[in-house]
Short mmCIF file of C-alpha atoms in Angstrom, two decimals:
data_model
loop_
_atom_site.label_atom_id
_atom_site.label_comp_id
_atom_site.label_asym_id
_atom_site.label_seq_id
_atom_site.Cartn_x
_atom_site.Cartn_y
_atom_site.Cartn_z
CA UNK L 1 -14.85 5.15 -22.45
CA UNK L 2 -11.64 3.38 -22.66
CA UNK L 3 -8.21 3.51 -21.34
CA UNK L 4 -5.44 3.62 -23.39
CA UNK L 5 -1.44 4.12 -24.33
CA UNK L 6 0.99 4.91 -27.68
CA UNK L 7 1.48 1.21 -28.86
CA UNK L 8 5.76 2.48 -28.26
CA UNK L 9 4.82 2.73 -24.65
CA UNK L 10 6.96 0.28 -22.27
CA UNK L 11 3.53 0.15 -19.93
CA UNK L 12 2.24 -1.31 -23.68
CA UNK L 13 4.54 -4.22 -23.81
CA UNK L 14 3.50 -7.58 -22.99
CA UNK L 15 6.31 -8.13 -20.05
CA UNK L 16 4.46 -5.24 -18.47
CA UNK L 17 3.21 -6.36 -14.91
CA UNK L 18 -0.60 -5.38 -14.21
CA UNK L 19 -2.14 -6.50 -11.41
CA UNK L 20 -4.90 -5.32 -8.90
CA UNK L 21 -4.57 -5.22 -5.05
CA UNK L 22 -6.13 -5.71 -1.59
CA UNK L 23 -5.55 -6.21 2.24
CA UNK L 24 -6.26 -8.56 4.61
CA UNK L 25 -8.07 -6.38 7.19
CA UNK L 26 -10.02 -4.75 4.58
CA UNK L 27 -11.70 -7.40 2.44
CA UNK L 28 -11.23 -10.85 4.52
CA UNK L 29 -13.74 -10.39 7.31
CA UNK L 30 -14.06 -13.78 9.67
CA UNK L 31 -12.64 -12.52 12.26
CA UNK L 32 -13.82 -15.27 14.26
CA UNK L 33 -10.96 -17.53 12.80
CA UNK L 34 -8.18 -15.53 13.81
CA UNK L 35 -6.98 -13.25 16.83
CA UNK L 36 -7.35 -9.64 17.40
CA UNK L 37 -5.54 -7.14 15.73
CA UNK L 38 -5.14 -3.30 16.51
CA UNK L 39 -8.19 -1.93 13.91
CA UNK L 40 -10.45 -4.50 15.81
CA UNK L 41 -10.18 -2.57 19.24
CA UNK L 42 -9.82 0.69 17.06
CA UNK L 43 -13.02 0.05 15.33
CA UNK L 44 -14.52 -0.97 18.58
CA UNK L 45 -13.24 2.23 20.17
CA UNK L 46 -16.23 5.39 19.69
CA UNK L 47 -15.67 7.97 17.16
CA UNK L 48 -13.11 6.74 15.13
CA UNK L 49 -14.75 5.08 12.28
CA UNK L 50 -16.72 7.50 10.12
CA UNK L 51 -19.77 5.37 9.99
CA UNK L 52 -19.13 3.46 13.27
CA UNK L 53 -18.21 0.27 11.30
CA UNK L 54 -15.53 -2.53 11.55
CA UNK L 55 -13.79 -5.02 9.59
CA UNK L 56 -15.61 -8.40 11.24
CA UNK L 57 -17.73 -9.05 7.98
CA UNK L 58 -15.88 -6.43 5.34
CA UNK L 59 -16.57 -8.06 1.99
CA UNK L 60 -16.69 -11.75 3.32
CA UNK L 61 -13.55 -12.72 1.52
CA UNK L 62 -12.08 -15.70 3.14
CA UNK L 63 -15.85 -17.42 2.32
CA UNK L 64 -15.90 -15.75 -0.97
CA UNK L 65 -12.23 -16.27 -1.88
CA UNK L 66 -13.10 -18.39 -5.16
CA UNK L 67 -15.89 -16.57 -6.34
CA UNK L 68 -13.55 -13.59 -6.22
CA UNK L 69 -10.48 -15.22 -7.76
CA UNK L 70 -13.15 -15.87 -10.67
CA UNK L 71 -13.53 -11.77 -11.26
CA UNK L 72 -9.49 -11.65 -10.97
CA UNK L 73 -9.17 -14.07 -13.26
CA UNK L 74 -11.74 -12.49 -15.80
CA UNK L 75 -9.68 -8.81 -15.41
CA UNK L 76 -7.06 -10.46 -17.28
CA UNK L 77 -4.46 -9.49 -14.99
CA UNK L 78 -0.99 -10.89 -14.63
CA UNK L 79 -0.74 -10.19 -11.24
CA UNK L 80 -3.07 -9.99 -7.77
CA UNK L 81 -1.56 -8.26 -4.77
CA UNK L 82 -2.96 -9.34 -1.07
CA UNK L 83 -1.76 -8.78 2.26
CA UNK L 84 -1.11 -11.59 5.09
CA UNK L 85 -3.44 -11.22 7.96
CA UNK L 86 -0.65 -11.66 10.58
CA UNK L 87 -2.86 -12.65 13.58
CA UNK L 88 -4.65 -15.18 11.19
CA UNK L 89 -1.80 -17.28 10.34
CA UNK L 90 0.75 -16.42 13.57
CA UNK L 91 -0.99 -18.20 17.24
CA UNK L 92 -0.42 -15.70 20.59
CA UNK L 93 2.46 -18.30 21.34
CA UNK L 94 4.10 -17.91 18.18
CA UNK L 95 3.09 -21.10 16.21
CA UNK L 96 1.68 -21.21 12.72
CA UNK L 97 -2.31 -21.73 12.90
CA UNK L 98 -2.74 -24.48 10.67
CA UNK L 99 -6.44 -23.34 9.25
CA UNK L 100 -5.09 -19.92 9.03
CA UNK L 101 -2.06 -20.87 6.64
CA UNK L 102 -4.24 -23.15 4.48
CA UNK L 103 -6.42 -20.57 3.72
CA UNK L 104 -3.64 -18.91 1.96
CA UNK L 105 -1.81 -21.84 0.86
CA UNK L 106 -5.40 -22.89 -0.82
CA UNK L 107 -5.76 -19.57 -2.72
CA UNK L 108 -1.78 -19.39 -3.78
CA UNK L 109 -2.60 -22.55 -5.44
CA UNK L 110 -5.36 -21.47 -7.42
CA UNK L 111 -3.31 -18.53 -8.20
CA UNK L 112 -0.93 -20.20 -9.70
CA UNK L 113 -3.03 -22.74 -11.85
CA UNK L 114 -4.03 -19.65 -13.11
CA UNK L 115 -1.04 -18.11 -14.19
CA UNK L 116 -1.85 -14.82 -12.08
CA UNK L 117 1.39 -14.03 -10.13
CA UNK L 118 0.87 -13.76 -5.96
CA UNK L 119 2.39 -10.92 -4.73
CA UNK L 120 2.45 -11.18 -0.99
CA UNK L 121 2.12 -8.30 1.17
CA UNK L 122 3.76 -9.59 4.72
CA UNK L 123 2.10 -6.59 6.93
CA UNK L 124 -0.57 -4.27 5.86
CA UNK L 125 -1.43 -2.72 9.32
CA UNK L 126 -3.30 -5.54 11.39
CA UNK L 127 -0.64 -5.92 14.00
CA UNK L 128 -2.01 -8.61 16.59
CA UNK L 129 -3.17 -6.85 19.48
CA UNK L 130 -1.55 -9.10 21.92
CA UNK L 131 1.85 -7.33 20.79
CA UNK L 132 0.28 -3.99 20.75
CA UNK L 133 -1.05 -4.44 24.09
CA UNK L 134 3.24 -5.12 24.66
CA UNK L 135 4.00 -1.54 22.90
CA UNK L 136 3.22 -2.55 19.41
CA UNK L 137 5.38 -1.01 17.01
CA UNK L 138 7.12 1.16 20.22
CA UNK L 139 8.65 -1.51 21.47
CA UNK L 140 12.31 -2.98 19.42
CA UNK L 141 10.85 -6.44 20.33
CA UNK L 142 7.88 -6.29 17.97
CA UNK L 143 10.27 -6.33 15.16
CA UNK L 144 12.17 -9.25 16.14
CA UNK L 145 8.27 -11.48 16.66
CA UNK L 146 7.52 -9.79 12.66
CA UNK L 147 10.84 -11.69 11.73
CA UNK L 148 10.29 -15.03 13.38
CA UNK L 149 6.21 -14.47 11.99
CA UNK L 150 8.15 -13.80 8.15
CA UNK L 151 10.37 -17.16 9.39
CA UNK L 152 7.64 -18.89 9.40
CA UNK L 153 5.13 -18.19 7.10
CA UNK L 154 7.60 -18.17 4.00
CA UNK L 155 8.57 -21.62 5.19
CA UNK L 156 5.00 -22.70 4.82
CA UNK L 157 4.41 -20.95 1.57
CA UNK L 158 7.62 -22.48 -0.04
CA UNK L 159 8.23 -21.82 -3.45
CA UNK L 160 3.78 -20.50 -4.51
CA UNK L 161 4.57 -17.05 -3.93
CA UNK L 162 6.26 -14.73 -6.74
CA UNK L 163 6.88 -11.73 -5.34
CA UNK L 164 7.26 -10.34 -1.01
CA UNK L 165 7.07 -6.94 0.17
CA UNK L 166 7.89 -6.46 4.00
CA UNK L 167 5.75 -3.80 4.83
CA UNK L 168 2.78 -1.61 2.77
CA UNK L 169 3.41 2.22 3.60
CA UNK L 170 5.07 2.04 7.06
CA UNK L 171 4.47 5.69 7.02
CA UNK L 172 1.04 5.58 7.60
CA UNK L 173 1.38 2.41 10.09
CA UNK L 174 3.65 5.49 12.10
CA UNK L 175 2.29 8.49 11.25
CA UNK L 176 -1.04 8.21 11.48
CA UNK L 177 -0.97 4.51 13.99
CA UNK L 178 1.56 6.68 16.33
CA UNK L 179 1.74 10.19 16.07
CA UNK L 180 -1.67 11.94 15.10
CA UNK L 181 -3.59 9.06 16.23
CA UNK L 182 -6.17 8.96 13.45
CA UNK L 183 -5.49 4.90 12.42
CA UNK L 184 -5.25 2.27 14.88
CA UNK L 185 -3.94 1.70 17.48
CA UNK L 186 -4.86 5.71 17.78
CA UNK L 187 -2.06 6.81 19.72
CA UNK L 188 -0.81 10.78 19.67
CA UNK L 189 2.75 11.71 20.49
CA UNK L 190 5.41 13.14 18.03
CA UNK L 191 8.29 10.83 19.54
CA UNK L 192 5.62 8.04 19.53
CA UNK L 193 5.59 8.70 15.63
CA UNK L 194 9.39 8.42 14.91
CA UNK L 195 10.10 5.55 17.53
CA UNK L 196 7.47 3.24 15.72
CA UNK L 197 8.91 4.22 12.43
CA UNK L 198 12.31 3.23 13.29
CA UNK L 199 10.87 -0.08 14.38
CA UNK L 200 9.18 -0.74 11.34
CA UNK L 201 12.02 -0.58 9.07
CA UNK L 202 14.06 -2.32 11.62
CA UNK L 203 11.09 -5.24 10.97
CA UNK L 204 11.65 -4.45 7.36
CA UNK L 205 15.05 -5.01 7.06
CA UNK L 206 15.20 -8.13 9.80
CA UNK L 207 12.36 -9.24 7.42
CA UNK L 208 14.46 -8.94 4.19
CA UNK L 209 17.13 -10.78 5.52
CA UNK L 210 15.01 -13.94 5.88
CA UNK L 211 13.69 -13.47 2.87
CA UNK L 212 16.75 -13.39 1.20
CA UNK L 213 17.77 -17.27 3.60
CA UNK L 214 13.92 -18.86 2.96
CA UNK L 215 12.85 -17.22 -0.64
CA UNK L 216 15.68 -16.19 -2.73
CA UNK L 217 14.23 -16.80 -5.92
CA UNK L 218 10.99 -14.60 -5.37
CA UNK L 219 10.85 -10.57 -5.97
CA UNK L 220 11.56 -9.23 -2.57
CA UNK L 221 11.12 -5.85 -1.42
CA UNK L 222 8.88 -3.65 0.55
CA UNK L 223 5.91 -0.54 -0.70
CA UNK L 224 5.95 2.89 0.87
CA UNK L 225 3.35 5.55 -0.08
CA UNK L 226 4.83 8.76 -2.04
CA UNK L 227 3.17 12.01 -3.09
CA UNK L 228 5.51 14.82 -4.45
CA UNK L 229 5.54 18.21 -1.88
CA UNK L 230 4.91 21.47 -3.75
CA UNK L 231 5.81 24.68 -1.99
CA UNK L 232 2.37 27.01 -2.91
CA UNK L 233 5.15 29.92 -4.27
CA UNK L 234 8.43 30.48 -4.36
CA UNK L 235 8.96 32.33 -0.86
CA UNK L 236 11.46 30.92 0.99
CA UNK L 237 8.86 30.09 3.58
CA UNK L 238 6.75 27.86 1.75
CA UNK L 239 9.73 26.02 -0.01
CA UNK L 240 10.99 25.81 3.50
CA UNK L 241 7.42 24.19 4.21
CA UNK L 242 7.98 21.80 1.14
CA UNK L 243 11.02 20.73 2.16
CA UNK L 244 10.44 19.48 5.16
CA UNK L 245 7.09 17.79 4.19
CA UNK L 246 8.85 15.87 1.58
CA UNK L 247 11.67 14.95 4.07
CA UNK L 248 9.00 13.58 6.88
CA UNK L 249 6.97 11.65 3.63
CA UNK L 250 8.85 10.14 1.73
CA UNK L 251 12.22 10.51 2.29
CA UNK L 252 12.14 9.32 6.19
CA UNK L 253 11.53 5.59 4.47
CA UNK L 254 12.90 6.03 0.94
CA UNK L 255 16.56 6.85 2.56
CA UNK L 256 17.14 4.23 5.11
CA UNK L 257 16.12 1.56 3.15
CA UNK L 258 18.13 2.45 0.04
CA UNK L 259 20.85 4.18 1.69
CA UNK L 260 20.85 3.08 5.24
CA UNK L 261 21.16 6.63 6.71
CA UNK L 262 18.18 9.06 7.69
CA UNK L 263 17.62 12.45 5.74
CA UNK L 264 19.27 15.40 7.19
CA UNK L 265 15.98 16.71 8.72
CA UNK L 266 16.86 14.45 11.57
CA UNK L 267 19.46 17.30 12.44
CA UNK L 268 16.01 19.32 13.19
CA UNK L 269 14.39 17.32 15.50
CA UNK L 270 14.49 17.90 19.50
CA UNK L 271 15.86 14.83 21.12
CA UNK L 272 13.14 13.71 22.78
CA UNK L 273 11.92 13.16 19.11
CA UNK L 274 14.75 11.30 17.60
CA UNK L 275 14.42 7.84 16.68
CA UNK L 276 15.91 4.81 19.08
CA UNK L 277 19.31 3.88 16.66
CA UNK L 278 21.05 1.51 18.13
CA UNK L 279 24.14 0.16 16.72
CA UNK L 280 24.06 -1.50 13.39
CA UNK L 281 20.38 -0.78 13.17
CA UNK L 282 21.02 1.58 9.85
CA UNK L 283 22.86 -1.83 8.13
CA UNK L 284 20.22 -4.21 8.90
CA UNK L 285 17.79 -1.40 7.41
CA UNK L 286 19.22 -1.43 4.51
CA UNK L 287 19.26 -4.53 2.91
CA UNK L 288 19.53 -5.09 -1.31
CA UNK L 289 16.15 -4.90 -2.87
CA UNK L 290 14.79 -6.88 -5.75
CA UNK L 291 12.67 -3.77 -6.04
CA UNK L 292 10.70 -0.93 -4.87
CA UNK L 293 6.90 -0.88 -4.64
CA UNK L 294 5.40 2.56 -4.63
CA UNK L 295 1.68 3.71 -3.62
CA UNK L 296 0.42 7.16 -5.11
CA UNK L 297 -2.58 8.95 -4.79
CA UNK L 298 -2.16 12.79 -4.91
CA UNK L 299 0.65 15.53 -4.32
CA UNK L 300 0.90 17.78 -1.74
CA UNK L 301 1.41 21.40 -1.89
CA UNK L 302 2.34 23.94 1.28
CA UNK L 303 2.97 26.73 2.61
CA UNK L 304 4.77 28.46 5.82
CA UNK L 305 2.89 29.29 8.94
CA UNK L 306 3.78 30.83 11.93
CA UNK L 307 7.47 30.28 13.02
CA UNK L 308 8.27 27.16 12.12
CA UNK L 309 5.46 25.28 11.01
CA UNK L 310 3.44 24.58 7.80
CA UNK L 311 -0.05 23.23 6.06
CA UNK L 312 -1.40 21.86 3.32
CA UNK L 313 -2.77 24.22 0.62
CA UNK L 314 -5.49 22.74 -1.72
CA UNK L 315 -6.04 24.49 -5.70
CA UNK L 316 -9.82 24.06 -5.17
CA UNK L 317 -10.06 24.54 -9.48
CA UNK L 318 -8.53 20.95 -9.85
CA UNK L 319 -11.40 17.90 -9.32
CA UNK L 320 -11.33 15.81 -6.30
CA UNK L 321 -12.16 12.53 -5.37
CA UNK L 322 -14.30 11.68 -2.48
CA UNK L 323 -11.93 10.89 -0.18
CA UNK L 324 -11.05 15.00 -0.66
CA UNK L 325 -7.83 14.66 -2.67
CA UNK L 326 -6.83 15.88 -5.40
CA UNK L 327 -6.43 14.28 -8.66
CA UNK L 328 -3.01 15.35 -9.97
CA UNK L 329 -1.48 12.85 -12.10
CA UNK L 330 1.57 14.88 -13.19
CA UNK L 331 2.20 14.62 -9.52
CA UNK L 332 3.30 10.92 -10.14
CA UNK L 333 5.81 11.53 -12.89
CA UNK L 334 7.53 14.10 -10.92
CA UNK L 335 7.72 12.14 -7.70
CA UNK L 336 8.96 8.99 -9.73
CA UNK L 337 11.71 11.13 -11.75
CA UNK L 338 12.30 13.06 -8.22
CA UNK L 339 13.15 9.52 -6.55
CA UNK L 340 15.10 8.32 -9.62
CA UNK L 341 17.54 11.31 -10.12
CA UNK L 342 18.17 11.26 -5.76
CA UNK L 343 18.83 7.40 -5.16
CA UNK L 344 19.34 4.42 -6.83
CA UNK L 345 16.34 2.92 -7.40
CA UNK L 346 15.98 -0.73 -7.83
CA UNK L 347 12.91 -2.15 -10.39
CA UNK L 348 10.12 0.11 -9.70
CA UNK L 349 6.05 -1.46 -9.47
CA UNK L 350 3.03 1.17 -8.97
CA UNK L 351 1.84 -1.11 -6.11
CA UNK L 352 -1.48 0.92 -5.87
CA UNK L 353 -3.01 3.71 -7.20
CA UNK L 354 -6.60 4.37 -7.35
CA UNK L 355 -9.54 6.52 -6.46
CA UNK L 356 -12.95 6.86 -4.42
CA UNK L 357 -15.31 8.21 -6.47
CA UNK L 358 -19.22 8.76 -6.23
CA UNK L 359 -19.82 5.40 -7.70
CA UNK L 360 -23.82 4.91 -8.35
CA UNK L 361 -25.11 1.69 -8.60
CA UNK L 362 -28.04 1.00 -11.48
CA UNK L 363 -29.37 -1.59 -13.23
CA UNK L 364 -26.93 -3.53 -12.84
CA UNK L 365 -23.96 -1.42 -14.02
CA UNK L 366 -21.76 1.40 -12.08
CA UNK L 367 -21.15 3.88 -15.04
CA UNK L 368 -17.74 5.32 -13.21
CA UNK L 369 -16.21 7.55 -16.06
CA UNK L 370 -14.57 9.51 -13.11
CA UNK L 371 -12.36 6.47 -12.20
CA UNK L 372 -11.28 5.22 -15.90
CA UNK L 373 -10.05 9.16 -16.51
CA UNK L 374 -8.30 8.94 -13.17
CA UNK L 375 -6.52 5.48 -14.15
CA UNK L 376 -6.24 6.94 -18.14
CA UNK L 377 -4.44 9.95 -16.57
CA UNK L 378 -2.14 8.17 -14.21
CA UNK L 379 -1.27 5.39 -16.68
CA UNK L 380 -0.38 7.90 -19.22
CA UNK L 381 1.99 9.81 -15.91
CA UNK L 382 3.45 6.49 -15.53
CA UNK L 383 4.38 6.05 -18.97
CA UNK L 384 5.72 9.65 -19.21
CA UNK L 385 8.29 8.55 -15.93
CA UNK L 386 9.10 5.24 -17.93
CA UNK L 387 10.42 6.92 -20.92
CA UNK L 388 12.47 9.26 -19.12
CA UNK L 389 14.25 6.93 -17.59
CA UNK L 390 12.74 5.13 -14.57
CA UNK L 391 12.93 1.45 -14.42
CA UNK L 392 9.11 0.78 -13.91
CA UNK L 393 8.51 -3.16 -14.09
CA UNK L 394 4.46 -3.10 -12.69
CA UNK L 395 1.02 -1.56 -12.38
CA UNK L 396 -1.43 -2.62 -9.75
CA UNK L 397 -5.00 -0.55 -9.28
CA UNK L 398 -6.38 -0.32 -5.69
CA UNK L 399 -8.54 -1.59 -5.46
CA UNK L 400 -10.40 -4.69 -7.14
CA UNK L 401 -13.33 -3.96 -4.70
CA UNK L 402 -14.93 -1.87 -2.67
CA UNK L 403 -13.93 -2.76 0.95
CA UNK L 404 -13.37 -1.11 4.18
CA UNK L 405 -11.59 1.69 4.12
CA UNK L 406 -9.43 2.62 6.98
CA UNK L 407 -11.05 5.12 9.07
CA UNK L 408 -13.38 5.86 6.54
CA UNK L 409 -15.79 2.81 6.86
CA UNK L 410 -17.05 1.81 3.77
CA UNK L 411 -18.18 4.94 2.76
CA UNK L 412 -15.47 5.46 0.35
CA UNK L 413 -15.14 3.02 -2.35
CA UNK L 414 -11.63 2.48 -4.08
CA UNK L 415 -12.84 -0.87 -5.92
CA UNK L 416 -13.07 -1.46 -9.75
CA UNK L 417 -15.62 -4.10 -8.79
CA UNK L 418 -18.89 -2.68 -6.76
CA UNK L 419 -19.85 -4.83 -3.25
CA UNK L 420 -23.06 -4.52 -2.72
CA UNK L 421 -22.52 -4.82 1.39
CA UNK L 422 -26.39 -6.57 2.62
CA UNK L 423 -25.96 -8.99 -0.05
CA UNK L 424 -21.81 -9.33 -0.84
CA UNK L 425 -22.78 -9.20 -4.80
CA UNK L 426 -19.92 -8.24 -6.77
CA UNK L 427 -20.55 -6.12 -10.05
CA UNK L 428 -17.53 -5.10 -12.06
CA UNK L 429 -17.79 -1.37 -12.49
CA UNK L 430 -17.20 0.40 -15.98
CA UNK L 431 -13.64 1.08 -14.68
CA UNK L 432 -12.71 -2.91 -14.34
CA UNK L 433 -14.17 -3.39 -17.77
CA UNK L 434 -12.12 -0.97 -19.35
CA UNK L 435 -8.98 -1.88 -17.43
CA UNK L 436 -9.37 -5.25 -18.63
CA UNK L 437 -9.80 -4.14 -22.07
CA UNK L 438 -7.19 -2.02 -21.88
CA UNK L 439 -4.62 -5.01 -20.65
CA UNK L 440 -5.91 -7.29 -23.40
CA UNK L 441 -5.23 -5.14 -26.20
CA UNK L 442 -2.01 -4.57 -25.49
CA UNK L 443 -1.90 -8.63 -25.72
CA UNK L 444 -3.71 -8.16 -29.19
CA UNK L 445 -1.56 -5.48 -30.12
CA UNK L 446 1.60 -7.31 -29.19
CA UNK L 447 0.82 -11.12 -31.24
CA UNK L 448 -0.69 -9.13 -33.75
#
C-alpha cells in the first residue's frame, strides 16, 4: 500500500518540509546521567502508568543515538524533530552539565553532515523535579529558570540547530499536569490548571525573546496541540458545549500567543479560577513568530449536560485507533482553515500527527495498513487546508518509534519503526517504508 498526493499538490513540492519526531522523556532512557524530572516520581507513583512502567530504559536512545540516526537517515526525511531533556543538560544550580550538552551537540552534528534539519523542541514535559518540588509550573519563578535554561543551552548549541519551538502542547503540560491530574506531576485543581498555563506561556514568550537575542537566524516558534470541537446537533446546548471546549483547547494558547489577549471565555470563569496576569505579562506572551507548529490527532464533538457543563460524544461507526480516538482526518482541514480565517497565522508545520494502532510483529515485518491509511488520509486533509489558503511550510509523523507513551506505558505504539523492548531491535514498519517512498517520489517526480 502506498501513500500518495496530486503531483499539483504544495505538500508534493520539493521545498516541502517532512520530518519525523520524538521526545526526550520518551525515547532517551539513561536516566542515570541526568536529574529527576516530574514523570520520574509520576511513574514511580502507583496507579498511574497503565502497565506500571517508566521512562529509565524507554528505547535506550542516548546509547543507541547513531544506530537510530541511521533509520532517520534511510526515511529520507528533510527534517527530525527531538525534544531537550531539560534536567539532562541544566545542573540543580543552574549550570550547563557538560556530558549532558555534548550528547546533543554530538547528534546536531551528525544531523547536519547529513543534511537532515534539527528542529529543537526546548520543553516537552520533563520539568526537573527540583523546580516542581518549588511549585513547578504554579509558581511565576519557574518561567524565569526555563529562560535562563533557553539562555543557556542556545548559547551552547550556536548556530547547529535550524529550527526552536518553546514549548510542545502546553495544554496538556496544564491540563492534564495541573488540573485533572492524569500526567505528571498529577496534580487536580481547576485554578491549578489555568495558573500553570499562564506560566507556561509566560516561559514561552520570556523564551522567545532570547531566542530572538541568541538565535535569530533559526525558525523560532512554539507547537500547541489542536483538534476542531463539534457540537453533536445544532441545539443551542451542545453548540454552547462546543464553544466552550474549543475556547479551553485551543484557543486558551492560540490567542495569547498570536494576539496577546485571552479568549472571552475568561469572562466565565469564577475568580478563584482566573489566571495570575500581572502587568505586561500579555506583551511578553506575545512575541513575533517565525511560525506555528501544530499537533493533531482527532476532533472532538459534544454535547450539553446538566446546567452548565458538557462531554465528549464519540460516532462509534467511524474506526478508532488504540489509544480510543477517532480517526477523523477532515477534522484537520477544518481546524487549520478554522485557525487561518480567526488569526493571523504565521508559517504553519504539522509538528506531529500520528496513530497507535494494533501493530503485530512477524517475521520480521509489521504489516500496519491501518497507519499508512491514517497518514494517506491526513496528508491528503493537509493538502486540502494548503490549497485553500493556509500557509503550511512542514509535515512531521509521530512518531519514528515506538516509545513510551505518556500514561499509557508502552502499550500504545505511535512509531513508524517497531522497538522490540527485551532486545531494543528496531524494524521499520510498512508505514515508514511507505512514508519514505512516498517523500522520495515526490523528489523523482520533481527532477524528473
Amino acid at each position: 500500500m502506498k501513500i500518495s498526493l496530486a503531483k499539483s499538490s504544495p505538500l508534493s513540492q520539493t521545498n516541502f518540509t517532512y520530518g519525523v519526531a520524538t521526545a526526550a522523556f520518551q525515547i532517551e532512557g539513561a536516566a542515570e546521567s541526568r536529574r529527576p524530572c516530574i514523570w520520574d516520581k509520576f511513574c514511580a507513583t502507583p496507579d498511574k502508568i497503565k502497565d506500571s512502567s517508566n521512562g529509565l530504559e524507554a528505547c535506550d536512545h542516548f546509547n543507541r543515538w547513531e544506530q537510530d540516526l541511521a533509520l532517520i537517515e534511510s526515511l529520507e526525511v528533510d527534517a527530525y524533530r527531538f525534544s531537550v531533556s531539560w534536567p539532562r543538560v541544566i545542573t540543580h544550580s543552574g549550570e550547563l552539565d557538560p556530558k549532558g550538552v555534548a550528547f546533543y551537540v554530538e547528534l546536531l552534528d551528525a544531523l547536519n553532515q547529513k543534511n537532515i534539519k534539527p528542529y529543537v523542541t526546548l520543553y516537552h514535559w520533563d520539568l526537573p523535579q527540583h523546580l516542581e518540588d518549588k511549585g513547578g509550573w504554579l509558581n511565576r519563578e519557574t518561567a524565569y529558570h526555563f529562560r535562563d535554561y533557553v539562555d543557556l543551552i542556545t548559547q551552547a548549541f550556536g548556530d547547529r540547530v535550524y529550527s526552536y519551538s518553546t514549548l510542545n502542547e502546553p495544554f496538556c503540560s496544564a491540563y492534564l499536569g495541573y488540573e485533572l491530574g492524569i500526567h505528571a506531576p498529577g496534580l487536580k485543581s481547576k485554578a491549578f490548571g489555568k495558573q500553570a498555563a499562564h506560566h507556561l506561556l509566560l516561559a514561552h514568550g520570556l523564551g522567545m525573546q532570547v531566542l530572538a537575542k541568541n538565535s535569530p537566524e533559526t525558525l523560532n516558534g512554539i507547537v500547541l496541540n489542536v483538534s476542531p470541537c463539534y457540537p453533536k446537533t445544532d441545539s443551542e446546548k451542545d453548540k454552547k458545549a462546543a464553544w466552550a471546549a474549543d475556547q479551553n483547547l485551543n484557543h486558551w494558547y492560540a490567542m495569547p500567543v498570536l494576539e496577546g489577549r485571552y479568549p472571552e471565555s475568561i469572562n466565565t470563569l469564577p475568580e478563584e479560577e482566573l489566571p495570575p496576569i500581572q502587568q505586561g505579562d500579555m506583551a511578553i506572551i506575545c512575541q513575533p513568530l517565525d511560525y506555528l507548529g501544530l499537533n493533531y490527532y482527532t476532533r472532538e464533538v459534544y454535547e450539553g449536560v446538566g446546567h452548565n457543563d458538557r462531554q465528549k460524544w464519540v460516532d462509534e461507526s467511524l474506526p478508532f485507533t488504540e489509544m480510543g480516538w477517532e480517526v477523523y482526518p477532515l477534522g484537520l482541514t477544518d481546524i487549520l482553515l478554522q485557525l487561518n480565517n480567526k488569526y493571523t497565522l504565521p508559517p504553519v508545520y504539522i509538528t506531529e500527527n500520528g496513530a497507535a494502532m494494533a501493530d503485530s510483529y512477524a517475521e520480521g515485518q509489521v504489516q500496519d495498513t491501518d497507519r499508512i491509511e491514517y497518514f494517506q488520509g491526513h496528508l491528503q486533509a493537509v493538502s486540502d487546508a494548503a490549497e485553500q489558503g493556509v500557509d503550511i511550510r512542514g509535515y512531521f509523523a509521530w512518531s519514528l518509534m515506538d516509545n513510551f507513551e505518556w500514561a499509557e506505558g508502552y502499550e500504545k505504539r505511535f512509531g513508524i519503526v517497531y522497538v522490540d523492548y527485551d532486545t531494543q531491535q528496531r524494524t521499520i514498519k510498512a508505514s515508514g517504508l511507505a512514508y519514505r517512498d512516498f517523500i522520495s517520489s515526490r523528489q523523482l517526480a520533481k527532477s524528473a
